[in-house]
Coordinates of C-alpha atoms in Angstrom, one line a residue:
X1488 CA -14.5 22.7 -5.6
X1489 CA -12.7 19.5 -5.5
X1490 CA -11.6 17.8 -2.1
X1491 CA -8.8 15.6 -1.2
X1492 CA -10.0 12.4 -0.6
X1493 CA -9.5 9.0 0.8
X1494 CA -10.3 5.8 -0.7
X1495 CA -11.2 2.6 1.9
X1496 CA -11.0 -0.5 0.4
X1497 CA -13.6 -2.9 2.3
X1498 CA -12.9 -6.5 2.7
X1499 CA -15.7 -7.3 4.2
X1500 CA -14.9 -6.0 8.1
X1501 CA -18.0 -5.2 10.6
X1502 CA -15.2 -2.0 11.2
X1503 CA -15.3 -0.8 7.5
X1504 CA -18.1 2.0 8.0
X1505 CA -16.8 2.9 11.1
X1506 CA -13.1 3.8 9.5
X1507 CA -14.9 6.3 7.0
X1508 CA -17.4 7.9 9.6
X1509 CA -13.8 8.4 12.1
X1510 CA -12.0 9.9 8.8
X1511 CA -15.1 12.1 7.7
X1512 CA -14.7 13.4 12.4
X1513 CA -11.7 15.0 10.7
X1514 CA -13.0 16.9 8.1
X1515 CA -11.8 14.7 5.5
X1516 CA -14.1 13.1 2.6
X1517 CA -13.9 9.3 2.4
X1518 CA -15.4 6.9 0.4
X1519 CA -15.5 3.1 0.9
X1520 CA -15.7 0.4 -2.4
X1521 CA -15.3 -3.1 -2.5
X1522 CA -11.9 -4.5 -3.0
X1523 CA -13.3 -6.7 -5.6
X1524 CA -14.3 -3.5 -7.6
X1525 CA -11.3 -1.3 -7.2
X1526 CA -12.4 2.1 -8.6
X1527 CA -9.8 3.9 -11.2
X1528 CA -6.6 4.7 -8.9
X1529 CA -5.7 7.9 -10.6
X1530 CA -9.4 9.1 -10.5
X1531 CA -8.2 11.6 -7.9
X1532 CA -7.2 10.1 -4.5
X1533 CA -4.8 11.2 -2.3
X1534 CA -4.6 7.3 0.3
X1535 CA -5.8 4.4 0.8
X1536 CA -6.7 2.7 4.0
X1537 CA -7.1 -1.5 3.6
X1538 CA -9.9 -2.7 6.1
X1539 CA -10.2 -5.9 8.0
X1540 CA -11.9 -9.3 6.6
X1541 CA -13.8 -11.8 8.5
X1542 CA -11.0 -13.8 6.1
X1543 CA -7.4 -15.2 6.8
X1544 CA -4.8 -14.0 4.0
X1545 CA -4.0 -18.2 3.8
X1546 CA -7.6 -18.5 2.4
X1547 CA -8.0 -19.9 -1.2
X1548 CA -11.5 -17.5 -1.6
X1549 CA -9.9 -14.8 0.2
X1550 CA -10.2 -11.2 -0.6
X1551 CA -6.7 -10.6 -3.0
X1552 CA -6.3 -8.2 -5.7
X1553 CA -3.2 -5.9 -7.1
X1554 CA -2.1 -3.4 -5.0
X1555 CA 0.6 -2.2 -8.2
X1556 CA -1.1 1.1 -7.9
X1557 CA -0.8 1.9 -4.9
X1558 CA 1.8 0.2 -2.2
X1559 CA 4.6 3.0 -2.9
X1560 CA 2.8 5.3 -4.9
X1561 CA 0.0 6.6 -2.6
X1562 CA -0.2 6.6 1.5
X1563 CA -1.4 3.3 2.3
X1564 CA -2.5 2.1 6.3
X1565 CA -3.3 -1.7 6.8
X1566 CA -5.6 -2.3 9.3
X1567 CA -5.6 -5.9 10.8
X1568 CA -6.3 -8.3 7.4
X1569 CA -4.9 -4.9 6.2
X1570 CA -1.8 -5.3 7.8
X1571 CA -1.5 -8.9 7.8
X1572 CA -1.9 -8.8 3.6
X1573 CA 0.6 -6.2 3.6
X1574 CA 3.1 -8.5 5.3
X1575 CA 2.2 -12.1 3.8
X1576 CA 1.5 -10.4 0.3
X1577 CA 5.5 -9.4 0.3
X1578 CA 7.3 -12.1 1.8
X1579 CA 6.6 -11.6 5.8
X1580 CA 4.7 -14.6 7.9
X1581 CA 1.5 -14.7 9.0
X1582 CA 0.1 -17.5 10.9
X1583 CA -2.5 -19.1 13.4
X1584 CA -2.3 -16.9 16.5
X1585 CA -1.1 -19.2 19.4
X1586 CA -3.1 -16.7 22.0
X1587 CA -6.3 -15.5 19.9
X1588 CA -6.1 -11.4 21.0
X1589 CA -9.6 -10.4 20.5
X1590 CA -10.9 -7.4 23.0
X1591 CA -8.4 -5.1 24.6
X1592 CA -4.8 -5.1 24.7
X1593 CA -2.4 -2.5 25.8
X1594 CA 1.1 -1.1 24.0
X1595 CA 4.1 -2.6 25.4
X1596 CA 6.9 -0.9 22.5
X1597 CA 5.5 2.2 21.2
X1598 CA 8.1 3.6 18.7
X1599 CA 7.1 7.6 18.9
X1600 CA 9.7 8.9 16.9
X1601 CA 7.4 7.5 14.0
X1602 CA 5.3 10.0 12.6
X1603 CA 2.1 7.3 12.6
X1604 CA 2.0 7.0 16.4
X1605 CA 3.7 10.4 17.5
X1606 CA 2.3 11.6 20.8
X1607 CA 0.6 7.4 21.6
X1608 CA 1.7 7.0 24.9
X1609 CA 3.4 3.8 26.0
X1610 CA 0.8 1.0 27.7
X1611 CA -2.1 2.6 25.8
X1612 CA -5.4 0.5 25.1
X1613 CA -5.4 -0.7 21.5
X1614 CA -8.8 -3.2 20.3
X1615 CA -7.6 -6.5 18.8
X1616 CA -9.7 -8.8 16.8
X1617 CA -7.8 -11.3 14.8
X1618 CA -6.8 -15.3 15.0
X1619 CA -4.1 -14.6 12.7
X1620 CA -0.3 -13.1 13.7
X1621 CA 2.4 -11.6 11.9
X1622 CA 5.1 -14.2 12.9
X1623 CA 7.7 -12.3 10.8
X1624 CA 8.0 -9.2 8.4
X1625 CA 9.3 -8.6 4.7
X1626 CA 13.3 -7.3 4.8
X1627 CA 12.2 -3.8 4.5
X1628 CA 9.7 -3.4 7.2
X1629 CA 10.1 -2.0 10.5
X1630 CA 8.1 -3.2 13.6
X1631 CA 6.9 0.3 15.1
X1632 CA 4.5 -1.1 17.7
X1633 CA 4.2 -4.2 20.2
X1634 CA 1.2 -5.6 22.9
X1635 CA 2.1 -7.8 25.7
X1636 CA 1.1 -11.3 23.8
X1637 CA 2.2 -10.4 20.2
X1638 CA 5.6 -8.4 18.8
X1639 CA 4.0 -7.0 15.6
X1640 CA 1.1 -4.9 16.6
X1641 CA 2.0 -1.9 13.7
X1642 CA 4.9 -1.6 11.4
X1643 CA 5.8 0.8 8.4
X1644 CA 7.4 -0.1 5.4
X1645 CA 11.3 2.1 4.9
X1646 CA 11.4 4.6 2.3
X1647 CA 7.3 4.5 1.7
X1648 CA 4.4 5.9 3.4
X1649 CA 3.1 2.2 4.0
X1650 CA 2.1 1.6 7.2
X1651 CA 0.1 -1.6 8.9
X1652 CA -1.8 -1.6 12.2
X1653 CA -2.9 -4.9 13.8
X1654 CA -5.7 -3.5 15.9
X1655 CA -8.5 -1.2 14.7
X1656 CA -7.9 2.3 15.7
X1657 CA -11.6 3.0 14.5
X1658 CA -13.6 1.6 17.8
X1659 CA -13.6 3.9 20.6
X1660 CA -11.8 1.3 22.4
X1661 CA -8.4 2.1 20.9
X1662 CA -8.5 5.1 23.6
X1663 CA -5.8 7.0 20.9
X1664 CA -7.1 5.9 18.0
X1665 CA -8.4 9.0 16.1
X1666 CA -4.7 10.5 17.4
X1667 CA -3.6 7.3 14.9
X1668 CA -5.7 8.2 12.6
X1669 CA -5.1 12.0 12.3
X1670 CA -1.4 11.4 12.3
X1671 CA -2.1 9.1 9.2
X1672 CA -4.4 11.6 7.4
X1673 CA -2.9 15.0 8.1
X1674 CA 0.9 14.7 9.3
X1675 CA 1.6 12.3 6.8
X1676 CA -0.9 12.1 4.0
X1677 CA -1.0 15.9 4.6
X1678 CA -5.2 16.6 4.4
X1679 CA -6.1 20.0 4.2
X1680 CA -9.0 18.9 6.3
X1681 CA -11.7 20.9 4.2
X1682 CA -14.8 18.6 3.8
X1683 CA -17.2 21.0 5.9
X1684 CA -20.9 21.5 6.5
X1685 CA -21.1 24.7 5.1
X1686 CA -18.9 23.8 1.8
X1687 CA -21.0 20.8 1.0
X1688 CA -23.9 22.8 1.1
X1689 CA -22.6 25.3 -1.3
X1690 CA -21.4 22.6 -3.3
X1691 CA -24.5 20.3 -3.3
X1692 CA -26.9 23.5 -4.2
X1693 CA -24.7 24.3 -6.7
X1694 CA -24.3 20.7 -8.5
X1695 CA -28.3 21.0 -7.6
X1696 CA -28.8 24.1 -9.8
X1697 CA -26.3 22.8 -12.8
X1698 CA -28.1 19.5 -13.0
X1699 CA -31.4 19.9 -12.9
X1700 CA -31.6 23.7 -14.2
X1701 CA -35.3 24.8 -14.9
X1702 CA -36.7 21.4 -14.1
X1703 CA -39.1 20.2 -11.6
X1704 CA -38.1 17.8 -9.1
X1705 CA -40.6 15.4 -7.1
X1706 CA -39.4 14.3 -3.6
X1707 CA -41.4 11.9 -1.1
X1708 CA -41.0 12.9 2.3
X1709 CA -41.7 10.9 5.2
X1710 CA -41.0 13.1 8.4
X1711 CA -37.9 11.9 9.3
X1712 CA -34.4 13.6 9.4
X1713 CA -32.6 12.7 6.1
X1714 CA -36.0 13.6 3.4
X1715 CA -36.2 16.9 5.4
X1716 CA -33.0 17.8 4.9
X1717 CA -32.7 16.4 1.0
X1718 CA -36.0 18.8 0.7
X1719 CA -34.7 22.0 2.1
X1720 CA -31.2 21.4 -0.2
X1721 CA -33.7 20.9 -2.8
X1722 CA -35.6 24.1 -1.8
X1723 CA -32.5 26.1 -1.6
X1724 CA -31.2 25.3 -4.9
X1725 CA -34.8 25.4 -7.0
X1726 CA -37.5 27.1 -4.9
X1727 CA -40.8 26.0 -6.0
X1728 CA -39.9 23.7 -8.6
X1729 CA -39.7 21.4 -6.2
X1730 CA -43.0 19.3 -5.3
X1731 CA -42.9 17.2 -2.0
X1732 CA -45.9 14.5 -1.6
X1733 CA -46.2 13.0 2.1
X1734 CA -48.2 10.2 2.1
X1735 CA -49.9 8.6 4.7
X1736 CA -49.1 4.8 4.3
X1737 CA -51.7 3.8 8.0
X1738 CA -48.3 2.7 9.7
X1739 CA -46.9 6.0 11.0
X1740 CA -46.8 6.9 15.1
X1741 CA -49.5 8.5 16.5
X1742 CA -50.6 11.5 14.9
X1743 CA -47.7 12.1 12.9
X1744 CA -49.3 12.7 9.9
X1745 CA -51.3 16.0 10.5
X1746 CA -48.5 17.4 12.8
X1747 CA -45.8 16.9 10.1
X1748 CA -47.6 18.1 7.6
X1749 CA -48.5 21.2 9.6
X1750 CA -45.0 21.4 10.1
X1751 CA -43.3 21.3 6.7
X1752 CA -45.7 24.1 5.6
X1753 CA -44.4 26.3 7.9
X1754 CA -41.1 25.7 6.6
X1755 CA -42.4 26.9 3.0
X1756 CA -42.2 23.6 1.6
X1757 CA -44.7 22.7 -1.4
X1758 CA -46.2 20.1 -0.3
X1759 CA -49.3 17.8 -0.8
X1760 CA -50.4 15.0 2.0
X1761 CA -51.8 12.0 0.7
X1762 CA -53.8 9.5 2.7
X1763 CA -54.0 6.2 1.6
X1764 CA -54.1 3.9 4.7
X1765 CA -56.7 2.0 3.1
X1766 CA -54.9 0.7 -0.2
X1767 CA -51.8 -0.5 2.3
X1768 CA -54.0 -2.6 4.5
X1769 CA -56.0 -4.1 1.8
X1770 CA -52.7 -5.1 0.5
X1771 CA -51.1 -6.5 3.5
X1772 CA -54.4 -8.2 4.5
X1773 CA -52.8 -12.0 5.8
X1774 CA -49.4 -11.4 5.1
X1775 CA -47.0 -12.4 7.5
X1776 CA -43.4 -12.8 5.8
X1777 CA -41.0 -10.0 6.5
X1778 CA -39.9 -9.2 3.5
X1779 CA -42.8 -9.5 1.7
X1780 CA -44.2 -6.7 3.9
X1781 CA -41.6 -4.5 3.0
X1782 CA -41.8 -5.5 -0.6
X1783 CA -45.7 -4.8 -1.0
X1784 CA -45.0 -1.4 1.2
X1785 CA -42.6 -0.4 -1.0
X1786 CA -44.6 -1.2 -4.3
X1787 CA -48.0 0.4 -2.7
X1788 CA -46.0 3.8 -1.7
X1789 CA -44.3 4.5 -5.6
X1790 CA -48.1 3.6 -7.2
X1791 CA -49.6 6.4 -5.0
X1792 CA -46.2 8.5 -5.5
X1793 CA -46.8 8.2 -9.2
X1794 CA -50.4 8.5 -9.4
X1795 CA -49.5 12.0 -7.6
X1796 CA -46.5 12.8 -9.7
X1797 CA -48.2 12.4 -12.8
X1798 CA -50.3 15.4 -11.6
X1799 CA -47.4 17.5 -11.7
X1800 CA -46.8 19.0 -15.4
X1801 CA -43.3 18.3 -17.0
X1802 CA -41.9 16.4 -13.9
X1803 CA -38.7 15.1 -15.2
X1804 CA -36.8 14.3 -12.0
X1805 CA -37.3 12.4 -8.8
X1806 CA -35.4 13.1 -5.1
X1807 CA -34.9 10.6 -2.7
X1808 CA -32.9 10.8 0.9
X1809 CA -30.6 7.7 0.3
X1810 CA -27.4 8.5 2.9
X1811 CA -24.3 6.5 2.3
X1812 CA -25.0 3.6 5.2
X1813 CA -28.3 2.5 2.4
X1814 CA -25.7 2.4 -0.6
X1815 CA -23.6 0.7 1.2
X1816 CA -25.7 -1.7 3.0
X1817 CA -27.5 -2.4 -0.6
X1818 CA -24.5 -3.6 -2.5
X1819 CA -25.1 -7.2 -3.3
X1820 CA -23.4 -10.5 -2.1
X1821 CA -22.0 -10.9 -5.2
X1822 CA -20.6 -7.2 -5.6
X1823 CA -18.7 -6.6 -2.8
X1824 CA -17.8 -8.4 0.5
X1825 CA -20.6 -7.4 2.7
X1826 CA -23.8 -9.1 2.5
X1827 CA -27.4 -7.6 2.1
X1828 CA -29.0 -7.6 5.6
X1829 CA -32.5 -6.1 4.2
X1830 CA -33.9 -4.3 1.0
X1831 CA -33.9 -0.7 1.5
X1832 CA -37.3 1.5 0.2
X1833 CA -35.2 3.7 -1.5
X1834 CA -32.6 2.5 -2.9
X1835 CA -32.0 0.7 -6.3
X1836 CA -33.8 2.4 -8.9
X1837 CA -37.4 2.9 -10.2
X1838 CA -39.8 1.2 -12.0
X1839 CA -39.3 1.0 -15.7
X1840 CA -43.0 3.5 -15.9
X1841 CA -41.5 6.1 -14.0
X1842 CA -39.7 7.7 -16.5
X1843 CA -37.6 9.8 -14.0
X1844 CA -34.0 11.0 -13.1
X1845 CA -33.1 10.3 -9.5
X1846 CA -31.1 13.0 -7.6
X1847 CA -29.6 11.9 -3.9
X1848 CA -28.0 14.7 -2.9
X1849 CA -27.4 13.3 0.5
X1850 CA -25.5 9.3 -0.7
X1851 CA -22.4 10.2 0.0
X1852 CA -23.5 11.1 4.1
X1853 CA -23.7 9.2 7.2
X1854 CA -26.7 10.1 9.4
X1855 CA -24.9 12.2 12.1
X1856 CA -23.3 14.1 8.5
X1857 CA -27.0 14.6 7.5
X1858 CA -27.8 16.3 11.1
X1859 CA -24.7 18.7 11.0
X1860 CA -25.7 20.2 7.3
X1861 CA -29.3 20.8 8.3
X1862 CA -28.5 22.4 11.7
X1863 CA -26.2 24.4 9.2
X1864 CA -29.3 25.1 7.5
X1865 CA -31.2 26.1 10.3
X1866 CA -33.5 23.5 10.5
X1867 CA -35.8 23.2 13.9
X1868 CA -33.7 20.9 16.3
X1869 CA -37.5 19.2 16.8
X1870 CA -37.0 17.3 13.3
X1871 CA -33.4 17.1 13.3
X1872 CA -33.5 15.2 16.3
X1873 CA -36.2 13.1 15.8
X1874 CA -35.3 9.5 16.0
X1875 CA -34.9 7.5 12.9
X1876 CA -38.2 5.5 11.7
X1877 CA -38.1 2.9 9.2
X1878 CA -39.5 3.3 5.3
X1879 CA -42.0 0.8 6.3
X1880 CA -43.2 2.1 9.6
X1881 CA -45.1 0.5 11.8
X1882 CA -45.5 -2.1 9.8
X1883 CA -42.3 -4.1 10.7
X1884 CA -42.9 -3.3 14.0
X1885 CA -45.8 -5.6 13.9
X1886 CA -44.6 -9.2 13.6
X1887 CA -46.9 -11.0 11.4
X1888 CA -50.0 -9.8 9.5
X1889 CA -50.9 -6.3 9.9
X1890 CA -54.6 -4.8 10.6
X1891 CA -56.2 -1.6 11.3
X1892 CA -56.5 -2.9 15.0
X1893 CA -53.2 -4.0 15.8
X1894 CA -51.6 -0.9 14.3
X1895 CA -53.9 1.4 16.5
X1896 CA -52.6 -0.5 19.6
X1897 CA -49.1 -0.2 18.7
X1898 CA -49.9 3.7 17.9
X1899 CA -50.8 4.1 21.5
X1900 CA -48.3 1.7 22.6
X1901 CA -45.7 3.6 21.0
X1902 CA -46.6 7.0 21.8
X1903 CA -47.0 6.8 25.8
X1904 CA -43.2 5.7 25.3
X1905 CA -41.9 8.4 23.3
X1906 CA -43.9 11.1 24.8
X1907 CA -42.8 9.5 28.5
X1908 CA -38.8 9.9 26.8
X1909 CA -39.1 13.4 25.8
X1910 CA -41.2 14.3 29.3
X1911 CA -38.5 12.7 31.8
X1912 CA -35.4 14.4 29.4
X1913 CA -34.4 11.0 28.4
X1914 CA -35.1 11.0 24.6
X1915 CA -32.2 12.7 22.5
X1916 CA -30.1 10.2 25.1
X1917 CA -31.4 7.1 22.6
X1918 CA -30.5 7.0 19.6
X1919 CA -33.8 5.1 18.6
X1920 CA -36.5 4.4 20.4
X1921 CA -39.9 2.2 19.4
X1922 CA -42.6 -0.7 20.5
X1923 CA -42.6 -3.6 19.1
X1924 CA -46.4 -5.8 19.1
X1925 CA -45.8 -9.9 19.4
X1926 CA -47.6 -12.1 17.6
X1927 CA -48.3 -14.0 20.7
X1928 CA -51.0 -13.2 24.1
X1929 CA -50.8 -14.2 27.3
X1930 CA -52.1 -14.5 30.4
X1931 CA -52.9 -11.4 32.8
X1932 CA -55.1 -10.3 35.6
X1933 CA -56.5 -7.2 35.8
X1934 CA -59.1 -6.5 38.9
X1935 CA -60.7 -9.9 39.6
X1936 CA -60.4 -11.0 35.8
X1937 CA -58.5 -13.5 34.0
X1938 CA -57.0 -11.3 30.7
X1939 CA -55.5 -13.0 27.5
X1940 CA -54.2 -10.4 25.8
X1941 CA -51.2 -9.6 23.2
X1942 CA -47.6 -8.5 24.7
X1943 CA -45.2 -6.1 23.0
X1944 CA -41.5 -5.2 23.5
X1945 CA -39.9 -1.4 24.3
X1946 CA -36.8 -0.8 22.4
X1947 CA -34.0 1.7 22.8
X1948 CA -30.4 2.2 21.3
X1949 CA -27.9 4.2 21.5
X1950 CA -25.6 4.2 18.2
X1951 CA -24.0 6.5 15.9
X1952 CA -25.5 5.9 12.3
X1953 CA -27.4 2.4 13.4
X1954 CA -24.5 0.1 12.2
X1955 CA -24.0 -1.0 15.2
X1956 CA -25.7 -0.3 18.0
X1957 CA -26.2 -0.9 22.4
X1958 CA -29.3 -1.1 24.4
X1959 CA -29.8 2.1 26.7
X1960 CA -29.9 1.3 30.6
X1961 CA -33.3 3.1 30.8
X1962 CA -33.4 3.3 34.5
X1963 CA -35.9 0.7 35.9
X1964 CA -38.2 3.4 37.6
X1965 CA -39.0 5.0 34.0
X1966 CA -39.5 1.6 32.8
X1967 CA -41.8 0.2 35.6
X1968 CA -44.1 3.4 35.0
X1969 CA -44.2 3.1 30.9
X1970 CA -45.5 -0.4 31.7
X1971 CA -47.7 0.9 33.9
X1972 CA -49.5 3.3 31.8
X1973 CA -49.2 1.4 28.7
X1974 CA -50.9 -1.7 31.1
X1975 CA -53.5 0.8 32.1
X1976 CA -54.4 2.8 29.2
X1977 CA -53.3 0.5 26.3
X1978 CA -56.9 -1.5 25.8
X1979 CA -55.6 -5.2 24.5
X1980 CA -52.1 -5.3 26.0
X1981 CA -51.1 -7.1 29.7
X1982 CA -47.5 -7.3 29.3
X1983 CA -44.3 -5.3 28.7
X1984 CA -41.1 -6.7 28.0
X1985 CA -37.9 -4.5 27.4
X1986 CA -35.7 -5.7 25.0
X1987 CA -31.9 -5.9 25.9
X1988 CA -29.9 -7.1 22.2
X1989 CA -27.8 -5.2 21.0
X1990 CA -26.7 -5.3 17.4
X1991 CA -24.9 -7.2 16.3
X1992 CA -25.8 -10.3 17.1
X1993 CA -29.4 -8.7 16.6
X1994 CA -30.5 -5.7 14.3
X1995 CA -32.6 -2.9 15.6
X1996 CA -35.5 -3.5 13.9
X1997 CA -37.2 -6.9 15.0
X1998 CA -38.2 -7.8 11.3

């Protein structure tokens, strides 16, 4: 079946995910590419939406690019360097904002006979983020919406279904903006609003069984939500051609190992457990550098994966759980607007001796898309809620060189303050939850005794797909007794810190 579809052309905006995950809230499939990179225009879409830009539209290495195809032709939204490249690109102003509106501003002129902002009430809360304004528009636009501090705040273009926004409807703090939006996509575009759990899993088993027919298919999982899900897709579509290997890297929680294990074979999964702690700390004996860690976890886990797959007769093709945030966090500088942040484990191909196909059949989800289809599945809420854990587990939880010891601490560490979470009610409230062990020690007392022992950080977000992301206001009581016990029971730790970033300017992950 094919789906209407949107196409979101990224300029390089912090927003840019968040416009596709608030178009996919209505049912309606979205993808996002670089505007550097403009996919084939007649391949099928139905609109475009133009994102924001760190960039001003009077930059000389600004994003620019041919909008021939589209302005006129197709259902276009602007949204804030959107908008304002709209405007300069055909003949309107745009300059240096005399008052910079960044945070929240409220709608002074709301024209509601417009289809785009039917049913927005007048003096509702828009989110600005610009240091550019539209001073002036081209002959043929038509100002639609105005703030207290500027005039142009939306506009649509007469005679097309061209519209530009100055503030981002996306964030939750444009109170009305998925009303904005859904005016956009279904009164005007006219989306059937179709893209549903259940059809993408009739769809994806489907493409599953066409594709890889009688073959076998090889999948690493790892315990966590989206390599579960890939797998019982997988299951669903091939039964038991499908060969899962779990392996036990040394840098998983607390008994997570035996109990997931134990669990996927009661969910008739094929599966082999591999343990092979030994071989990663050998290898990360000394090293310290971040992303060497990651690098030499990654390279250590396909050896073992392909020592194993070899075992399998006739393997021809190889499943990972890539969802769409990796693809599009993994796009290099130079391909698109938004730089790499970190290497994803499974992303970017194999090595050149695995002679393998790769199937994803979840990289075109976000993570809250990947919970929906396997609660459609039936899948036990105990996995699908289960907060995300990194490829490299514990092992960038550890700043600076790993060892059997220090990972054992942090086990402990870390377990006291999940298991505490799910005890007191308070863990499907975080989105993410971990301990973090510090390369430094310092001083404690404990009885009559001086201590000099190591400190390590709780951390807890609340987020949607881990873009961006709060810390959670645990309340202090909960957090003086996880200290407590982790003081108490924790041999080699004195202090507990509790870590309040939120991201950006920070990431989740300390390393």
């Amino acid at each position: 079946m094919s789906h209407e579809k949107i196409l979101i052309l990224d300029f390089g905006s912090q927003y840019t995910q968040l416009i596709a995950r608030r178009v996919r809230e209505l049912n309606i499939y979205s993808e996002i590419h670089p505007y550097n990179k403009l996919p084939d225009i007649n391949d099928g879409w139905n609109a475009v939406i133009l994102s924001g830009s760190p960039h001003s539209v009077h930059d000389l290495d600004g994003p620019d690019f041919d909008l021939s195809k589209i302005k006129g032709k197709l259902p276009l939204l602007g949204i804030c360097y959107g908008a304002q490249y709209l405007a300069h690109r055909y003949g309107g102003t745009v300059v240096p904002s005399k008052i910079r509106e960044y945070g929240r501003a409220n709608l002074s002129f709301v024209a509601s006979s417009n289809k785009l902002l039917e049913s927005i009430s007048l003096n509702s809360q828009v989110w600005m983020s610009h240091g550019d304004t539209i001073e002036t528009l081209p002959d043929d636009y038509e100002v639609i919406a105005s703030t207290h501090n500027i005039q142009i705040a939306a506009f649509k273009v007469d005679n097309e279904l061209t519209y530009g926004l100055q503030f981002h409807p996306e964030v939750y703090h444009t109170i009305e903006g998925a009303t904005i939006l859904e005016n956009f996509l279904v009164n005007i575009c006219g989306f059937s609003q179709d893209w549903t759990p259940n059809a993408f899993i009739e769809e994806t088993v489907l493409d599953i069984q066409e594709r890889i027919g009688s073959g076998k298919v090889v999948l690493g999982l790892s315990g966590g939500v989206d390599s579960t899900v890939a797998a019982m897709l997988l299951k669903q579509a091939i039964g038991d051609n499908l060969y899962c290997i779990f392996v036990d890297n040394g840098l998983l929680r607390k008994n997570e190992f035996q109990s997931v294990l134990d669990q996927y074979k009661g969910m008739g999964l094929n599966i082999q457990g591999v343990d092979a702690k030994d071989l990663f700390y050998n290898a990360l004996k000394d090293v310290s550098e971040p992303e060497k860690k990651r690098k030499i976890i990654g390279s250590i886990f396909i050896d073992v994966f392909d020592e194993k797959a070899k075992e399998i007769d006739n393997v021809e093709w190889l499943a990972q759980g890539t969802i769409y945030p990796d693809v599009i966090e993994s796009i290099s500088a130079t391909g698109g607007p938004s730089a790499t942040i970190k290497s994803h484990h499974n992303v970017g191909g194999l090595p050149d001796y695995m002679k393998l196909k790769v199937i994803e059949p979840l990289k075109t989800l976000f993570k809250d898309e990947v919970r929906k289809i396997g609660r459609s599945m039936g899948i036990d809420n105990e996995i699908l809620d289960r907060h995300p854990f990194p490829g490299p587990g514990l092992g960038i939880r550890i700043l600076g060189s790993i060892t059997k010891e220090k990972v054992q601490v942090l086990q402990e560490a870390d377990y006291i303050f999940i298991e505490s979470l799910k005890s007191e009610g308070l863990y499907t409230k975080v989105w993410q939850a971990g301990v973090v062990f510090l390369p430094v020690q310092s001083v404690g007392v404990m009885g009559d005794e001086r201590t000099y022992e190591n400190a390590v950080v709780l951390r807890a977000v609340e987020s949607t797909d881990g873009m961006t992301a709060d810390w959670v206001h645990l309340p202090y009581d909960f957090l003086a007794k996880v200290s407590n016990d982790i003081i108490n029971k924790v041999k080699g730790v004195n202090r507990v810190v509790y870590d309040i970033s939120s991201k950006p300017p920070a990431t989740i992950e300390w390393e």
